[in-house]
mmCIF file of C-alpha atoms in Angstrom:
data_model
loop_
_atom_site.group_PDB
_atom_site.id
_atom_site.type_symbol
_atom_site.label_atom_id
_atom_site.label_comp_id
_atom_site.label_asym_id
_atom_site.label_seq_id
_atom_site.Cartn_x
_atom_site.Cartn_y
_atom_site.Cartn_z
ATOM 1 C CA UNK A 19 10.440 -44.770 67.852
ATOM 2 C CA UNK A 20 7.162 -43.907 66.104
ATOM 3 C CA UNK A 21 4.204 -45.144 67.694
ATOM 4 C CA UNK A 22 2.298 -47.741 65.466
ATOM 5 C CA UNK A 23 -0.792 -47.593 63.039
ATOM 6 C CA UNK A 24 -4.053 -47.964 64.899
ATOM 7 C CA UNK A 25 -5.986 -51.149 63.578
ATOM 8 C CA UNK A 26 -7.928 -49.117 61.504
ATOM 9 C CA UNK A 27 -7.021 -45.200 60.200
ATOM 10 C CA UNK A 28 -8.755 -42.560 61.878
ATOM 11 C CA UNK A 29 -11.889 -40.943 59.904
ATOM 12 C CA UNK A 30 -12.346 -37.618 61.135
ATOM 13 C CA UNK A 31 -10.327 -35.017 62.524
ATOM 14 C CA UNK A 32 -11.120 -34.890 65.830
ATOM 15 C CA UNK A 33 -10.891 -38.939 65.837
ATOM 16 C CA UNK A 34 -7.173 -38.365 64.692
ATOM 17 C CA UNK A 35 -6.649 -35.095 66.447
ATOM 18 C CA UNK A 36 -7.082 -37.056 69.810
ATOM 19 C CA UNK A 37 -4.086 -40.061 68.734
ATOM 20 C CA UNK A 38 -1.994 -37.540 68.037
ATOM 21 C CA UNK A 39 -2.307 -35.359 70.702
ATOM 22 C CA UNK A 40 -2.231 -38.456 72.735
ATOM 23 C CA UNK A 41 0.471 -39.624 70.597
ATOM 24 C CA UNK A 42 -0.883 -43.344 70.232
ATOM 25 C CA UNK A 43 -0.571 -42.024 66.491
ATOM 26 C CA UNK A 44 2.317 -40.540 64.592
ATOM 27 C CA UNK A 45 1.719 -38.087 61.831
ATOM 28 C CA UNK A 46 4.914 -40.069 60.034
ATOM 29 C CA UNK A 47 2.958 -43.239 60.293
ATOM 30 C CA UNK A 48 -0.424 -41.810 59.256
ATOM 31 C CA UNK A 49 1.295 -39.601 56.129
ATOM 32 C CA UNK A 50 2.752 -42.926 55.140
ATOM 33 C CA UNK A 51 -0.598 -45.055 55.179
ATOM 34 C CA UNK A 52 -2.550 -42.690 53.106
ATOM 35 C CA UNK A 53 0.328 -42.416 50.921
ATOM 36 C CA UNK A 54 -0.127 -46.011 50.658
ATOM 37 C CA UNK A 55 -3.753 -46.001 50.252
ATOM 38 C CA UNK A 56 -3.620 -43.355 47.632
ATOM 39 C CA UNK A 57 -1.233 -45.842 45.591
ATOM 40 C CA UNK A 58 -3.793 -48.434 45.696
ATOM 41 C CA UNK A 59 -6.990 -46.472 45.504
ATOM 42 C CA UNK A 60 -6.490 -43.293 43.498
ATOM 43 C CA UNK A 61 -5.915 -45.392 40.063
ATOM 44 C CA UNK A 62 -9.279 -46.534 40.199
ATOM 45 C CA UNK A 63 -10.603 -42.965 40.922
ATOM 46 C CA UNK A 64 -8.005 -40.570 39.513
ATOM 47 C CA UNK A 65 -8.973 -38.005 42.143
ATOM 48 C CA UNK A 66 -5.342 -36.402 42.833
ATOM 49 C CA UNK A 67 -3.441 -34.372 39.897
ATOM 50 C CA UNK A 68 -0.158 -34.200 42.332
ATOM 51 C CA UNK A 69 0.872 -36.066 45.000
ATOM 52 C CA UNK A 70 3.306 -34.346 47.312
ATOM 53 C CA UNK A 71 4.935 -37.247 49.079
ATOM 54 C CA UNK A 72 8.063 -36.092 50.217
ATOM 55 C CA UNK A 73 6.566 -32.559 51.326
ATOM 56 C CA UNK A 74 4.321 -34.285 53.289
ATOM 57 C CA UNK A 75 6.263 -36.524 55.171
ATOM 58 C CA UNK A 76 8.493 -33.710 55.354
ATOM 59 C CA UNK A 77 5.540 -32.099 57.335
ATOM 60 C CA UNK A 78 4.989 -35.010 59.073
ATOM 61 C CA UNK A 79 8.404 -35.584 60.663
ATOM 62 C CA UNK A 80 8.375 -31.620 61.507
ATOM 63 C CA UNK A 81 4.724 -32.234 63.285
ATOM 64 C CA UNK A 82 5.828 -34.872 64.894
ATOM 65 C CA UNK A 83 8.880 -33.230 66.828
ATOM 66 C CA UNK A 84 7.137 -30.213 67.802
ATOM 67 C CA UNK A 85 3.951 -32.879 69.461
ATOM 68 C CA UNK A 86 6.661 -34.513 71.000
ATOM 69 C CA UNK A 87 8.534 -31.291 72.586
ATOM 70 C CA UNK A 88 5.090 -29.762 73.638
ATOM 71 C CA UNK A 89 4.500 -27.530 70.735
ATOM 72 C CA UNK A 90 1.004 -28.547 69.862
ATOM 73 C CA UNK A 91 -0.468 -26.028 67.607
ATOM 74 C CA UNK A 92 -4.042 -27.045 67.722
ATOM 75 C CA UNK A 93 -6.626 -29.543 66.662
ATOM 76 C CA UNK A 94 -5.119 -29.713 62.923
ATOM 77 C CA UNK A 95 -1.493 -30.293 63.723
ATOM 78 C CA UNK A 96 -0.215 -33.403 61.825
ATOM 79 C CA UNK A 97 -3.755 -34.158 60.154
ATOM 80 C CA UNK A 98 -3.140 -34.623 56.276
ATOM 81 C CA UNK A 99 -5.682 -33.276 53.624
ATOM 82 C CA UNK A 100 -5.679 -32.177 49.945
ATOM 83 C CA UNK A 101 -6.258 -29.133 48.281
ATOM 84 C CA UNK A 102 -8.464 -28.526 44.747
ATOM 85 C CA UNK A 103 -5.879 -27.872 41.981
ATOM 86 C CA UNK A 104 -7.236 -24.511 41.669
ATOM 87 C CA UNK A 105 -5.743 -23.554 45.085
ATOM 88 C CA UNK A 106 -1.956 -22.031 44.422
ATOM 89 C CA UNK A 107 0.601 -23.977 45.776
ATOM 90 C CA UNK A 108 4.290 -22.082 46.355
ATOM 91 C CA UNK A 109 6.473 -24.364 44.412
ATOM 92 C CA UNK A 110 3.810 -27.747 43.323
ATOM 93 C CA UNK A 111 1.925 -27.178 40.654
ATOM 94 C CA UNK A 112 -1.482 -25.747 40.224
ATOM 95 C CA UNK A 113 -3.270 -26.402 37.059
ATOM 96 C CA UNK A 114 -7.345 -25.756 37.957
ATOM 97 C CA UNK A 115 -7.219 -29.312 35.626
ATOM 98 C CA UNK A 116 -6.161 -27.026 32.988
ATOM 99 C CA UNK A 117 -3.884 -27.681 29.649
ATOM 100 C CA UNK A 118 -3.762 -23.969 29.996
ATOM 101 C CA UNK A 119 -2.399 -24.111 33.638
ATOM 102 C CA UNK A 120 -0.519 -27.176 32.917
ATOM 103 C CA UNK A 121 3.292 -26.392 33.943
ATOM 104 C CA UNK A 122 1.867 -23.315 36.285
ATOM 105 C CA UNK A 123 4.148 -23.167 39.483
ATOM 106 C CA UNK A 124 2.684 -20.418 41.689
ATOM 107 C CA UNK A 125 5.461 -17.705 43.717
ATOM 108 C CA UNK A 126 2.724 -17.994 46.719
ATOM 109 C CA UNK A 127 0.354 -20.236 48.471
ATOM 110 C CA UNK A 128 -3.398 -19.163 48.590
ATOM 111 C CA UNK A 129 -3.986 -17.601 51.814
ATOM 112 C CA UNK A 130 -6.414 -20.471 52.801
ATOM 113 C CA UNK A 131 -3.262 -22.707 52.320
ATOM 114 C CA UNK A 132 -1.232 -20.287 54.568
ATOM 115 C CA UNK A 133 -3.731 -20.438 57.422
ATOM 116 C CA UNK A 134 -3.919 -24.206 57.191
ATOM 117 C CA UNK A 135 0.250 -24.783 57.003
ATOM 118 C CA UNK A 136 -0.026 -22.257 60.205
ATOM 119 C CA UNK A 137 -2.852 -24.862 62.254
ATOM 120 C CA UNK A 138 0.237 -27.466 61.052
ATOM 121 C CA UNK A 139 -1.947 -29.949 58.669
ATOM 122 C CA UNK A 140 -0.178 -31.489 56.492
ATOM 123 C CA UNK A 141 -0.781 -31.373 52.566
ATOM 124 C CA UNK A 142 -0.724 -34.583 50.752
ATOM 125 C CA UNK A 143 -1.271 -33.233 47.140
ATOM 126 C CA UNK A 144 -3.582 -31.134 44.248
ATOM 127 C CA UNK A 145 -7.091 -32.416 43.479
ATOM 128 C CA UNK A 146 -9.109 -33.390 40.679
ATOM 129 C CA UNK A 147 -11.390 -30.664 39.328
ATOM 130 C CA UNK A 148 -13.771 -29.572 36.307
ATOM 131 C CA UNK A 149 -11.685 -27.570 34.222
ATOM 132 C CA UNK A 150 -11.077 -24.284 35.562
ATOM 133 C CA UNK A 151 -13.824 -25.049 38.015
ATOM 134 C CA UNK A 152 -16.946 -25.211 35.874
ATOM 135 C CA UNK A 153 -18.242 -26.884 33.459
ATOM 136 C CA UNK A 154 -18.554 -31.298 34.092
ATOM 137 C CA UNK A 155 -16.104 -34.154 33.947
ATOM 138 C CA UNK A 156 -14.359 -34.006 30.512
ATOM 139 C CA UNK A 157 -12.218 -36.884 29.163
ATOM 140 C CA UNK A 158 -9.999 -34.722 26.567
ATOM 141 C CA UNK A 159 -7.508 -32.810 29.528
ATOM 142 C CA UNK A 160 -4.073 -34.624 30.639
ATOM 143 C CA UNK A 161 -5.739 -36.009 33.806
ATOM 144 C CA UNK A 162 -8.783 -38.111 34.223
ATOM 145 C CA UNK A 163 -12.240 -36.879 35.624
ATOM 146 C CA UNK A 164 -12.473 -38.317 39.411
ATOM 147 C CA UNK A 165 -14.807 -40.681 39.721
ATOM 148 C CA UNK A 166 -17.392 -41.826 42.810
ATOM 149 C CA UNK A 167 -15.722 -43.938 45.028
ATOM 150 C CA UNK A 168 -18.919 -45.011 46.059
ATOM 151 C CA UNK A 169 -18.905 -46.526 42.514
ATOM 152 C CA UNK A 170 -16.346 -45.623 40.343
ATOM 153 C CA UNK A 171 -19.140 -45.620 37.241
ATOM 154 C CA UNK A 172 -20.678 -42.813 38.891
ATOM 155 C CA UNK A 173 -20.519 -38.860 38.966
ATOM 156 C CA UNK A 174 -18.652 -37.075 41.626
ATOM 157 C CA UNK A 175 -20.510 -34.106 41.119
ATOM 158 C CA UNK A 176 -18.385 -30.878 40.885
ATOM 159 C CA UNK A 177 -16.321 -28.877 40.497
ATOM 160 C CA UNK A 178 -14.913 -30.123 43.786
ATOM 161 C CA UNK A 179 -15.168 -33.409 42.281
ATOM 162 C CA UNK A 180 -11.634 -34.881 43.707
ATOM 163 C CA UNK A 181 -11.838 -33.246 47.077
ATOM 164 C CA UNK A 182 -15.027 -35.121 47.769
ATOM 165 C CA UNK A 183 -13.523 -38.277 45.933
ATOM 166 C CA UNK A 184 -10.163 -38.285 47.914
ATOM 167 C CA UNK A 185 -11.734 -38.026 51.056
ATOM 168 C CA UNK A 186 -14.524 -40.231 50.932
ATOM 169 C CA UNK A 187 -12.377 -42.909 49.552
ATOM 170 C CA UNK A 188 -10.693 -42.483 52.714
ATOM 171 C CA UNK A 189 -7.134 -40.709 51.096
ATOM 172 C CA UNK A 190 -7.451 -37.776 52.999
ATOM 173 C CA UNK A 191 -8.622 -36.483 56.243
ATOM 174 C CA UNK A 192 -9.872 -33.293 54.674
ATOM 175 C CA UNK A 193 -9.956 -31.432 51.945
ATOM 176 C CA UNK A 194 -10.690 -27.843 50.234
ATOM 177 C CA UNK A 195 -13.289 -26.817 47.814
ATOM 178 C CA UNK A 196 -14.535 -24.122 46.163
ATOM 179 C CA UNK A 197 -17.903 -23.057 45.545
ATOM 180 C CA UNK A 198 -19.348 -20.547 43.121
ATOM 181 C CA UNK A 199 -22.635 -22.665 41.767
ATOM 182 C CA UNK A 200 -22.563 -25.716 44.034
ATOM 183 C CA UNK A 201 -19.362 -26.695 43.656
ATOM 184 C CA UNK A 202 -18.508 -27.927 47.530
ATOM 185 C CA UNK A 203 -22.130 -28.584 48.202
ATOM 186 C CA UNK A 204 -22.487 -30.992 45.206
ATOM 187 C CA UNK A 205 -20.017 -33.373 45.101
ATOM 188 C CA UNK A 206 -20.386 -33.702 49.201
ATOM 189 C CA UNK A 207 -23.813 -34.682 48.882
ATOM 190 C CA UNK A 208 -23.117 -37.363 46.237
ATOM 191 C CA UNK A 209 -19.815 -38.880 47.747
ATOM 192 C CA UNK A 210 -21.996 -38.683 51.159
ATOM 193 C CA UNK A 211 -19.997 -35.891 52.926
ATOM 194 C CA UNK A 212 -20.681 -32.805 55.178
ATOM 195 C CA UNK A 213 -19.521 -29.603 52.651
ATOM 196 C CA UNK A 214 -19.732 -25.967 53.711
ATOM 197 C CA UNK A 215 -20.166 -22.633 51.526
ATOM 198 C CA UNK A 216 -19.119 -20.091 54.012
ATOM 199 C CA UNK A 217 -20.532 -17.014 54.181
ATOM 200 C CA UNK A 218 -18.940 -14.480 51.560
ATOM 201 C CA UNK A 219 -16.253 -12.660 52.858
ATOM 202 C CA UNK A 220 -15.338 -15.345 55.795
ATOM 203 C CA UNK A 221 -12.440 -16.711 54.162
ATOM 204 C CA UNK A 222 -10.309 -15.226 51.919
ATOM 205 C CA UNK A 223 -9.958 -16.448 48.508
ATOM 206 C CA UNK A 224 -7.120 -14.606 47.870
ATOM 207 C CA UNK A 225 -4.479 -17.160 45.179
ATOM 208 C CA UNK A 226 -7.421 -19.100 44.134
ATOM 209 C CA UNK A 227 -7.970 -19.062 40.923
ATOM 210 C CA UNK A 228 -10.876 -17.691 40.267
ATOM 211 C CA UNK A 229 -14.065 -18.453 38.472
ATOM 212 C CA UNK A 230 -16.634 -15.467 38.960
ATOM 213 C CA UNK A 231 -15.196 -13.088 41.586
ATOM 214 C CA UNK A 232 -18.958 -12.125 43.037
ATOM 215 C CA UNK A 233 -19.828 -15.257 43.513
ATOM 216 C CA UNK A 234 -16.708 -17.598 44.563
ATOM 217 C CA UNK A 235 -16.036 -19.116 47.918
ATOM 218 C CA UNK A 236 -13.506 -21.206 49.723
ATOM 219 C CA UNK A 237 -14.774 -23.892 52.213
ATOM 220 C CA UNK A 238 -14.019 -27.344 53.883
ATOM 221 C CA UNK A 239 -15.259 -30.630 53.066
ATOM 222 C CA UNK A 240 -15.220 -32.985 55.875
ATOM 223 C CA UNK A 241 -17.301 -35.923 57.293
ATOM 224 C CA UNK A 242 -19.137 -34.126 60.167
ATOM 225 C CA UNK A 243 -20.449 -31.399 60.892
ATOM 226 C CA UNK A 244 -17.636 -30.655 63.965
ATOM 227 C CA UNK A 245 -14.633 -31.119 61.397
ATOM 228 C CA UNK A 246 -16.283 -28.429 59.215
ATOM 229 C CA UNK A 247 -16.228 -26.114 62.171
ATOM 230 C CA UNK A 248 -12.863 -27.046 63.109
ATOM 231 C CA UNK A 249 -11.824 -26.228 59.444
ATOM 232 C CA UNK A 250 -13.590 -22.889 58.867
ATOM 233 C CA UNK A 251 -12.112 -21.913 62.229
ATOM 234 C CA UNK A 252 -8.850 -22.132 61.053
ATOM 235 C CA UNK A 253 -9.491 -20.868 57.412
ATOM 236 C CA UNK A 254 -11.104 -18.017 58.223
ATOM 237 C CA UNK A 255 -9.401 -14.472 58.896
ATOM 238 C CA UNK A 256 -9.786 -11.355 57.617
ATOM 239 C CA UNK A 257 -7.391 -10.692 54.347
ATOM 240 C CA UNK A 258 -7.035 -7.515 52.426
ATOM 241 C CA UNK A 259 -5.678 -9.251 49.891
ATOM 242 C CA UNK A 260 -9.378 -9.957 48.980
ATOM 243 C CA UNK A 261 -11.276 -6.992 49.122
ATOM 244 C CA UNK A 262 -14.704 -8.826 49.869
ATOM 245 C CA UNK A 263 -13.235 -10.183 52.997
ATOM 246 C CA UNK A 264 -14.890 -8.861 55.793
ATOM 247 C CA UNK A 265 -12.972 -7.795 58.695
ATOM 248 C CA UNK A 266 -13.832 -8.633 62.295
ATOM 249 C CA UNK A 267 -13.551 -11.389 65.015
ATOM 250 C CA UNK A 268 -14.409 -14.523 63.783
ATOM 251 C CA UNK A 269 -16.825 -16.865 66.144
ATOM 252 C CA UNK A 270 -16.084 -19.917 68.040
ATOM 253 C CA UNK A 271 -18.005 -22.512 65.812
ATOM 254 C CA UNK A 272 -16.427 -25.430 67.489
ATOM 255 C CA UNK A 273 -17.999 -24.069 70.704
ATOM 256 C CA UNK A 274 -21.326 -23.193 69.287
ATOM 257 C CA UNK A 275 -22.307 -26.265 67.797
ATOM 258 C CA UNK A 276 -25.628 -28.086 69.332
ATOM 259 C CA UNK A 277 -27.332 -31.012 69.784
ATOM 260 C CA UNK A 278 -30.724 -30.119 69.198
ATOM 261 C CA UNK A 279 -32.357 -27.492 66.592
ATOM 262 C CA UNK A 280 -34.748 -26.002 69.090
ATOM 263 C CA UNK A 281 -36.074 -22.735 68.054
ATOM 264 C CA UNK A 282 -34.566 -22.500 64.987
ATOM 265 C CA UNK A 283 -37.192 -21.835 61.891
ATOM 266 C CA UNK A 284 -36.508 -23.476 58.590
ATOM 267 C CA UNK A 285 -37.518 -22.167 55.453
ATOM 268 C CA UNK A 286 -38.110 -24.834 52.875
ATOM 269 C CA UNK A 287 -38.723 -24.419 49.238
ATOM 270 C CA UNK A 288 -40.465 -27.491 47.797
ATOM 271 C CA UNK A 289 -41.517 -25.845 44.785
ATOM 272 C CA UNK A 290 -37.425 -26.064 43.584
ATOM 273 C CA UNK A 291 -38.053 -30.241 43.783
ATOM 274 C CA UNK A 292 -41.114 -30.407 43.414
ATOM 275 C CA UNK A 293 -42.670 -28.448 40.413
ATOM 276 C CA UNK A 294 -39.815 -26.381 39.050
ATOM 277 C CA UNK A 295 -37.157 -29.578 38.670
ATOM 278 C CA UNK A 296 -38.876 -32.497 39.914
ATOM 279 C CA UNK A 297 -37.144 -35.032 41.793
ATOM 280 C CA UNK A 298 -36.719 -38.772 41.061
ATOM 281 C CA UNK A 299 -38.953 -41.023 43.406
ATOM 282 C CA UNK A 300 -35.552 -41.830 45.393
ATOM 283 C CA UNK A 301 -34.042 -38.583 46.264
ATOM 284 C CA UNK A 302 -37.638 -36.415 47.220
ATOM 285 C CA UNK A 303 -38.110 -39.855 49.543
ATOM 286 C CA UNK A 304 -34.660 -39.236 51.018
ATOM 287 C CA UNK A 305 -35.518 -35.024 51.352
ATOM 288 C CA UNK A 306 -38.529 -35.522 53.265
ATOM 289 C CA UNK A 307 -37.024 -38.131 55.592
ATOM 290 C CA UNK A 308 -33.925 -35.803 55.790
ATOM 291 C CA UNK A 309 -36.547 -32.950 57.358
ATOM 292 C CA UNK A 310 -38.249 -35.516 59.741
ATOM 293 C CA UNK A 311 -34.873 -35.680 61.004
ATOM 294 C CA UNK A 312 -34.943 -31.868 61.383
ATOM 295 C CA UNK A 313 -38.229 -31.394 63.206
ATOM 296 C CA UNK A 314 -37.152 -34.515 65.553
ATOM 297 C CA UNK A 315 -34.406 -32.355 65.937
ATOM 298 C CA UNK A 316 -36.900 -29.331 67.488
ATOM 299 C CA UNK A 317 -36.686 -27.402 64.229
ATOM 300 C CA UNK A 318 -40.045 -25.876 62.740
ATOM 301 C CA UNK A 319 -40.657 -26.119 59.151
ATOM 302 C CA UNK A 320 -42.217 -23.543 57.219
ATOM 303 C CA UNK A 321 -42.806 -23.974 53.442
ATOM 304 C CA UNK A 322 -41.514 -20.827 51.365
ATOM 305 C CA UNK A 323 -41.925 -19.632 47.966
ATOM 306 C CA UNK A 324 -39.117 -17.712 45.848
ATOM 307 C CA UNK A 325 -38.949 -17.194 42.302
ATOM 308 C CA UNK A 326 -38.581 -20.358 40.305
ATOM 309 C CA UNK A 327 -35.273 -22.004 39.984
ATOM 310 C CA UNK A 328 -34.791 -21.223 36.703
ATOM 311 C CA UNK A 329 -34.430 -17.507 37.741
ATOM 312 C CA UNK A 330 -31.770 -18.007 39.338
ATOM 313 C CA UNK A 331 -29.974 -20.709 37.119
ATOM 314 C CA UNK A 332 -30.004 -17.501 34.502
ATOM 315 C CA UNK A 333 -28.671 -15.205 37.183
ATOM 316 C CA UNK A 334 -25.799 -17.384 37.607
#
């Protein structure tokens, strides 16, 4: 007999990684809450394209034995996440939010996809993007922009705008983004998320459809900082299928992550908010408290100066 629903659904990884391990939770049950969630939420924000319920309880039920029989793969085993809908999918559609990509049913997964089905999470479906990954929210493609669950009037930010939306509506334990001009980092810090751009060349981006190929990335968004080292952890791995993926052992994040910043020196460029694109009142407040939080942290600040902003908006 499955074990029953906690009170509440689990929020983070590790937070679910522990029930299941433990197996006060079963990834049947969860799969089948979110699924239920999703059908009561996502109308309001439109941020999945597919839904792949039967795959994923599919999953679920597979997950589910081997936890039970002792074959725990790791940390990720039985959580459920989504995947941007520009990440190929063998056999479920990937459209990048496209008319163009509309009916496109990829041969292969991505290799990000791959590495994830290896770490046994479980996919729930294909997220809302900007078309093709850039551009903003446009209301003239066969699916709806996703909207700010936060409130559902508001901007996502993108292009990762329905992996932020999914999971901090609470759909999804995770999810995947892509990142060429802020396109994780974005929408995480407007749905109030943790999102990582990886270092170029940590994960491969091979079966991704791709935007600019010397500037695209693949990372996690999550809703703390340990998730997103649990999920680059897994996602990362050298690939020659990419040939800017850069070959070598990849670090222990999980097992590097501190408490404390001390010693670390932070460059800060306040002429970006402050002269070049000036904040609003509200967000330079919420900056500067952000990097008292960083010095009570034993971090030193030291103001920097680059080249204006708009430099590098043309160089993008």
């Amino acid at each position: 007999m499955a074990a029953p629903m906690p009170a509440a659904l689990p929020r983070t990884i590790v937070e679910a990684s522990r029930l299941l391990e433990s197996r006060a939770l079963s990834p049947v049950e969860l799969v089948r809450a979110l699924l239920r969630r999703i059908d009561a939420v996502d109308p309001v924000i439109s941020s999945f394209i597919t839904v792949t319920a039967e795959a994923a309880l599919e999953q679920a039920r597979r997950a589910e034995s081997e936890i039970t029989s002792g074959r725990r793969r790791g940390p990720l085993h039985g959580v459920p996440y989504g995947a941007k809908d520009n990440f190929e999918t063998r056999g479920i559609r990937t459209t990048g939010h496209s008319r163009v990509y509309a009916t496109h049913l990829p041969r292969d997964n991505a290799a990000v996809i791959d590495r994830l089905d290896d770490a046994g999470a479980i996919l729930l479906g294909k997220l809302a993007l900007h078309e093709l990954a850039h551009g903003g929210p446009s209301f003239d493609l066969p699916w709806p922009p996703a909207r700010n669950p936060w409130h559902p009037e508001h901007f996502t930010g993108g292009s990762s705008s329905g992996s932020a939306a999914a999971l901090s509506a609470g759909l999804v334990l995770f999810s995947l983004g892509s990142d060429t001009g802020g396109s994780i980092r974005t929408p995480a810090a407007l749905c109030g998320l943790v999102g990582m751009k990886p270092t170029f060349g940590l994960v491969s981006r091979h079966g991704v459809l791709p935007n600019c190929y010397s500037l695209d990335h693949c990372g996690p968004l999550a809703r703390t900082v340990e998730d997103c080292a649990l999920l680059l952890q897994a996602m990362s791995a050298h690939d020659p299928r990419d040939r800017s993926s850069v070959a070598g052992a990849r670090p222990d994040l999980r097992g590097a992550l501190r408490r404390d910043l001390k010693g670390i020196r932070i460059g800060v460029v306040r002429h970006f908010w402050e002269e070049d694109l000036p904040a609003g009142t509200e967000l330079a407040r919420a900056t500067d408290e952000a990097m008292r939080a960083l010095e009570q942290l034993g971090a030193r600040l030291e103001t920097v100066r680059l080249r204006p902003v708009r430099d590098y908006c043309d160089v993008w």
